[in-house]
CSV table of C-alpha atoms in Angstrom, one decimal:
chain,number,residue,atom,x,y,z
V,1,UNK,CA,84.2,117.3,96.6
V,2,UNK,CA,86.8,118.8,98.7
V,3,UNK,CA,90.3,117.1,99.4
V,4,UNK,CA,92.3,116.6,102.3
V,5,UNK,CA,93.2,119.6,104.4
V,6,UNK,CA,96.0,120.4,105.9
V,7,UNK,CA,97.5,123.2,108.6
V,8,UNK,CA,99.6,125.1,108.6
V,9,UNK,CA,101.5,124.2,105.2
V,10,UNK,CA,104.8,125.9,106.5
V,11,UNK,CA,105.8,125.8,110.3
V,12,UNK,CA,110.0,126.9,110.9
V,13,UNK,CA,110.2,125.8,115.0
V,14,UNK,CA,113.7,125.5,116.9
V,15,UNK,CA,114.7,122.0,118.8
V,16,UNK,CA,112.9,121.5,121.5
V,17,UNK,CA,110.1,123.5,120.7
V,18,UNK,CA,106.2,121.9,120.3
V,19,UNK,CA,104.4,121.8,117.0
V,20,UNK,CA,100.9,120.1,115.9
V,21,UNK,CA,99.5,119.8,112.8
V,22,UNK,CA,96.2,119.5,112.1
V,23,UNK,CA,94.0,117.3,109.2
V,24,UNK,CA,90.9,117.3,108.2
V,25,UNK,CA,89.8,114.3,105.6
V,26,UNK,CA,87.2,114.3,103.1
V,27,UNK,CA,83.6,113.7,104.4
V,28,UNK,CA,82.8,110.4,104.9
V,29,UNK,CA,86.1,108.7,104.8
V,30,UNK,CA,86.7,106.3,108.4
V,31,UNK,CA,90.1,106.0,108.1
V,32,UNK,CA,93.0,108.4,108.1
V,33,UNK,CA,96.7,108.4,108.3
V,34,UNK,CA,99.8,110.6,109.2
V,35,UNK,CA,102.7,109.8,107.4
V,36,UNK,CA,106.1,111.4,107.5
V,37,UNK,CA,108.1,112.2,103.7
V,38,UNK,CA,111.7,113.0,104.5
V,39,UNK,CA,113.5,115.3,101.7
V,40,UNK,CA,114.3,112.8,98.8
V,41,UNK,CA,112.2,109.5,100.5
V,42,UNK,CA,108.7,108.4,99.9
V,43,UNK,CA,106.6,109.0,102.3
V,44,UNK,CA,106.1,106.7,106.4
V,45,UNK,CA,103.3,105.5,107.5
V,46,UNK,CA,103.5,107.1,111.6
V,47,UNK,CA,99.6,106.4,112.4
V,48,UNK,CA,96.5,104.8,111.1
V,49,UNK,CA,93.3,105.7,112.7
V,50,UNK,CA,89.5,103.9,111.9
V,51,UNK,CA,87.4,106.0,113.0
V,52,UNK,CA,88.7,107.5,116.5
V,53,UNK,CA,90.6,104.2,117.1
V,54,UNK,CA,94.1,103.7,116.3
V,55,UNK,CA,94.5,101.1,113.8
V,56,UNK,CA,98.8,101.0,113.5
V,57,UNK,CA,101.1,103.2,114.8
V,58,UNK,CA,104.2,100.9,115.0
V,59,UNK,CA,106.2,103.8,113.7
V,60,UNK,CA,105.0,106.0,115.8
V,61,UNK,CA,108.0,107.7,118.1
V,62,UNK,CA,106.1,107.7,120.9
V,63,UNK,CA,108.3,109.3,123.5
V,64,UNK,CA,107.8,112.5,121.5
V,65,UNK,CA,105.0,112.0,118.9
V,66,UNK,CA,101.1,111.8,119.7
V,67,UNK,CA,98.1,112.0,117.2
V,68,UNK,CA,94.5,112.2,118.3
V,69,UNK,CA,91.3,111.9,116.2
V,70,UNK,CA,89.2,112.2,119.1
V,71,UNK,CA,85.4,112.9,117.3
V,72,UNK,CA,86.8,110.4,114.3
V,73,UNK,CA,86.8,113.3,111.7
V,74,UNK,CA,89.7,115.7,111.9
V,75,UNK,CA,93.3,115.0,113.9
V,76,UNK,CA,95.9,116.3,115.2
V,77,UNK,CA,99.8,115.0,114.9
V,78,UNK,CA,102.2,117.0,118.0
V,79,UNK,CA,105.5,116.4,118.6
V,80,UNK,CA,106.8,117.1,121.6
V,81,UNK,CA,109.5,118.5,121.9
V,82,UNK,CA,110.9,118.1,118.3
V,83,UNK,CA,114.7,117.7,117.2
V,84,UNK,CA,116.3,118.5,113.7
V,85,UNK,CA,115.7,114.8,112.4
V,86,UNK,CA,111.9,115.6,112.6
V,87,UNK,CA,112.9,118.1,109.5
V,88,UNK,CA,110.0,116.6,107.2
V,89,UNK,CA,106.7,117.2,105.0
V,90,UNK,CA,103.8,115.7,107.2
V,91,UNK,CA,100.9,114.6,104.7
V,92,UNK,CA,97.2,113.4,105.9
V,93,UNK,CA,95.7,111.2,103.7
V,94,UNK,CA,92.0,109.2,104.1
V,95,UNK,CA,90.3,106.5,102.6
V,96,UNK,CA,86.5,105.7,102.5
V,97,UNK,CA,87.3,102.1,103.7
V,98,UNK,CA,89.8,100.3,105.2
V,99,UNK,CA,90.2,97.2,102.9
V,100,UNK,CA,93.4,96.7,100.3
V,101,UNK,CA,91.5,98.3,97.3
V,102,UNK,CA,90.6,101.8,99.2
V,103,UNK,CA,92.2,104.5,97.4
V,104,UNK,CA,94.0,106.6,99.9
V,105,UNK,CA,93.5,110.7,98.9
V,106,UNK,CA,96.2,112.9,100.6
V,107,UNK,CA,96.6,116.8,101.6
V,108,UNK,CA,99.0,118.8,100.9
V,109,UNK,CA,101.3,118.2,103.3
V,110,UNK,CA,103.1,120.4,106.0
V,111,UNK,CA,106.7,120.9,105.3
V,112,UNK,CA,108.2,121.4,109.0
V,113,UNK,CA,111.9,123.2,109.3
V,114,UNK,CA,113.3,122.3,112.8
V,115,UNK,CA,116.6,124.8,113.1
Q,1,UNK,CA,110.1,97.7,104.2
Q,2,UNK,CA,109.0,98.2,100.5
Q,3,UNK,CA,109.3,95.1,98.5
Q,4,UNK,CA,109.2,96.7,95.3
Q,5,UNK,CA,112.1,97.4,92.9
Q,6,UNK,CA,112.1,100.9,90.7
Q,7,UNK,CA,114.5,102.2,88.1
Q,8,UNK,CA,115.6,105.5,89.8
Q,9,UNK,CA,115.1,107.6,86.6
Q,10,UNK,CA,113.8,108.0,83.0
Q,11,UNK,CA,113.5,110.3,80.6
Q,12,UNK,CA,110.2,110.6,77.8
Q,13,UNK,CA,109.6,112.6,75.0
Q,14,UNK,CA,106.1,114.6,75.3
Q,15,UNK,CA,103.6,113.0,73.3
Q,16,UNK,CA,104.9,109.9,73.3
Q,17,UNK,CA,104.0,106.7,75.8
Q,18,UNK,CA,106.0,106.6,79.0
Q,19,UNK,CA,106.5,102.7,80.1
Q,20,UNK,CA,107.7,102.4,84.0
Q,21,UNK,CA,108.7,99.0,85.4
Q,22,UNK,CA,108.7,97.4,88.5
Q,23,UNK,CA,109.5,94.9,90.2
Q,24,UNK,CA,107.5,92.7,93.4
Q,25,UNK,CA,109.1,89.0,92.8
Q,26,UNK,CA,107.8,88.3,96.8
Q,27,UNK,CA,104.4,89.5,95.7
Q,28,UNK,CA,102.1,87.4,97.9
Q,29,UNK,CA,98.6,86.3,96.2
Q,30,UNK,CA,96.5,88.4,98.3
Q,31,UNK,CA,98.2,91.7,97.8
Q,32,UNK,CA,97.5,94.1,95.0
Q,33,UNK,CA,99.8,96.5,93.4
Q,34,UNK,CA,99.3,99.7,93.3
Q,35,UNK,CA,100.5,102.9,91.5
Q,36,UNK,CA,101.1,106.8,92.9
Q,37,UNK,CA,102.8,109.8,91.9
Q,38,UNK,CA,104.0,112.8,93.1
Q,39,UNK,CA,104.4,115.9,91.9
Q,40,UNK,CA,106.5,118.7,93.2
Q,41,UNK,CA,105.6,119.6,96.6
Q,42,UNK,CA,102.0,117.9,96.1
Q,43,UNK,CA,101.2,114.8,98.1
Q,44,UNK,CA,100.8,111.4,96.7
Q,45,UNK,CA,98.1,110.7,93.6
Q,46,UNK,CA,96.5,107.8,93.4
Q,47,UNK,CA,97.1,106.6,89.8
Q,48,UNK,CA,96.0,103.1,89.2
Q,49,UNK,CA,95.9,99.3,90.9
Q,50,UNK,CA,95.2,95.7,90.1
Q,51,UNK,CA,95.8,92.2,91.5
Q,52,UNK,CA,96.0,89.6,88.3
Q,53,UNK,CA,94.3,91.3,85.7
Q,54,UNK,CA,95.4,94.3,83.4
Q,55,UNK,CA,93.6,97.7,84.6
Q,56,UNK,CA,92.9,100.8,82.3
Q,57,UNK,CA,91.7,104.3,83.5
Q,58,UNK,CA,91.5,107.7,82.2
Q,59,UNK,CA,95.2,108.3,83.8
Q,60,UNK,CA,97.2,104.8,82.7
Q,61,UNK,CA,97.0,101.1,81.7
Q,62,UNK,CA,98.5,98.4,84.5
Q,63,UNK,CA,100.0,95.3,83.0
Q,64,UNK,CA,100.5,92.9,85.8
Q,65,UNK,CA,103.1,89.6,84.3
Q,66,UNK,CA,101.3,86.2,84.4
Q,67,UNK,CA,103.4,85.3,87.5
Q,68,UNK,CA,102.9,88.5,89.2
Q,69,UNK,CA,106.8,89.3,89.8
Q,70,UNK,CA,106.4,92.7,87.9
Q,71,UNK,CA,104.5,95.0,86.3
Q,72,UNK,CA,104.5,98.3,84.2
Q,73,UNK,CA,102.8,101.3,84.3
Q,74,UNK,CA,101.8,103.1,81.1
Q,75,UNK,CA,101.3,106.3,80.3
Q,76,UNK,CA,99.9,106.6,77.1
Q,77,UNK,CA,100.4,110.4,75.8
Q,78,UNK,CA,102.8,112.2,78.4
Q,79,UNK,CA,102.7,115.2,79.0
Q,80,UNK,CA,105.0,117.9,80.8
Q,81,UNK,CA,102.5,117.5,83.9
Q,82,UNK,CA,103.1,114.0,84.1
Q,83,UNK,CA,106.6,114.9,85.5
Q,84,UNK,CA,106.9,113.4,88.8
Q,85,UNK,CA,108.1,110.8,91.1
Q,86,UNK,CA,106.6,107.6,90.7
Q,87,UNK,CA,105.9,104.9,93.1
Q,88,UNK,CA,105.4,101.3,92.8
Q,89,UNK,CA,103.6,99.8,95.9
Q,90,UNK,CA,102.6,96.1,97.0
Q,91,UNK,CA,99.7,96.8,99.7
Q,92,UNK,CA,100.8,95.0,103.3
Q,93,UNK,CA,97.6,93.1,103.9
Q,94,UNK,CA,94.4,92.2,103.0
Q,95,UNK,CA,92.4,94.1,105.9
Q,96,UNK,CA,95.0,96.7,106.0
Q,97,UNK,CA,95.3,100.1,104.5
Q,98,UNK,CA,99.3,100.7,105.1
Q,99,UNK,CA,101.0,101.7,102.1
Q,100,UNK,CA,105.3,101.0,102.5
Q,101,UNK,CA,106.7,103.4,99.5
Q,102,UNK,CA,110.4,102.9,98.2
Q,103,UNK,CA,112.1,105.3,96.3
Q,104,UNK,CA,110.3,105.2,93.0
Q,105,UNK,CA,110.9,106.8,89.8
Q,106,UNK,CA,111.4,110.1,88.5
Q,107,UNK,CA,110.1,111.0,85.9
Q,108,UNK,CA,111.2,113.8,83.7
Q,109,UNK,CA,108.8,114.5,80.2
Q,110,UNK,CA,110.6,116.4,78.0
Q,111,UNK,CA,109.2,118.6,75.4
C-alpha cells in the first residue's frame, strides 16, 4: 500500500514569509498528525486530527500556525508568517485508529529553512 | 514531557544482537510502551510495542521487566541499516494516539 505523502520535501522561505505543507495519509486511516522534529530532537506533536475534527493541538502556536483537514483525508499545516525558530522537518503521520495500540505510519517529512 | 530514560549512544558489531535499554519507572498500568526508529532523514518507524508481556516480530523482541520500570529492545542480527536513532516511548493515554519522544538512542552498527 502506499505510505504517507508529503509536499514539498524542501521549502528555503525568509522570516515573515508564508509556507503550507501539505499531507496525504494512507487510505483508510481516521486519524492524522503534524508534528514538528527540530535538528537533533525527536519529533512534537503540533496537531491531532480524527477525521476532520481536531482531536489535540495544545502545542499548536496558534497566533501563527493553522492546519486544516477539511474532507478528513488530506491536510494542510501553514504558518503564517514564520520566524527562524520554525527552522524544522515537519512529518505527517496516520494511524487506522485512534486507540493506544494504533501504529502511527509517517511521511517523509518537509525539512523547512527559514533564513 | 517524555517520561522515558535512553542511553544517548551505543556502538554494535554487525551480526551480532544489539540490546537497547530504557527506562519508564512512572509507567502507569494502562500505558504501553512502544518502540521507533529513525533513520537518516526518514521519518519515524514503527518497530515494536507491548504492555506486560514480552513481544516478538520480524524486526525485534520487547522484554518489558516484571514491574514495568524498564524494558529493552533487541535486535537480534544487526545490520548496517539498523543504524539509527532510537526512541523509547510510554503512550499518554488510553483513548489517545499522542506519542511524547525524548532523545533516544543512536545507534551506530559497525561492520
Amino acid at each position: 500500500e502506499a505510505g504517507v505523502a508529503q509536499s514539498p520535501r524542501y521549502k528555503i522561505i525568509e522570516k515573515r514569509q508564508s509556507v503550507a505543507f501539505w499531507c496525504n495519509p494512507i487510505s483508510g486511516h481516521a486519524t492524522l498528525y503534524w508534528y514538528q522534529q527540530i535538528l537533533g530532537q525527536g519529533p512534537k506533536l503540533l496537531i491531532q486530527f480524527q477525521n476532520n475534527g481536531v482531536v489535540d493541538d495544545s502545542q499548536l502556536p496558534k497566533d501563527r500556525f493553522s492546519a486544516e483537514r477539511l474532507k478528513g483525508v488530506d491536510s494542510t499545516l501553514k504558518i503564517q508568517p514564520a520566524k527562524l525558530e520554525d527552522s524544522a522537518v515537519y512529518l505527517c503521520a496516520s494511524s487506522l485508529v485512534l486507540r493506544a495500540g494504533g501504529e502511527q505510519f509517517f511521511g517523509p517529512g518537509t525539512r523547512l529553512t527559514v533564513l | 514531557d517524555a517520561k522515558t530514560t535512553q542511553p544517548t549512544s551505543m556502538d554494535c558489531a554487525e551480526g551480532r544482537a544489539a540490546n537497547l535499554p530504557c527506562n519508564h519507572s512512572t509507567i502507569s498500568g494502562n500505558e504501553y510502551v512502544y518502540w521507533y526508529r529513525q533513520i537518516h532523514s526518514q521519518g519515524p518507524q514503527y518497530i515494536i510495542h507491548g504492555l506486560k508481556n514480552n513481544e516478538t516480530n520480524e524486526m525485534a523482541s520487547l522484554i518489558i521487566t516484571e514491574d514495568r520500570k524498564s524494558s529493552t529492545l533487541i535486535l537480534p542480527h544487526a545490520t548496517l541499516r539498523d543504524t539509527a536513532v532510537y526512541y523509547c516511548i510510554v503512550r499518554v493515554g488510553s483513548n489517545t494516539g499522542k506519542l511524547i519522544f525524548g532523545q533516544g538512542t543512536t545507534l551506530q552498527v559497525k561492520p
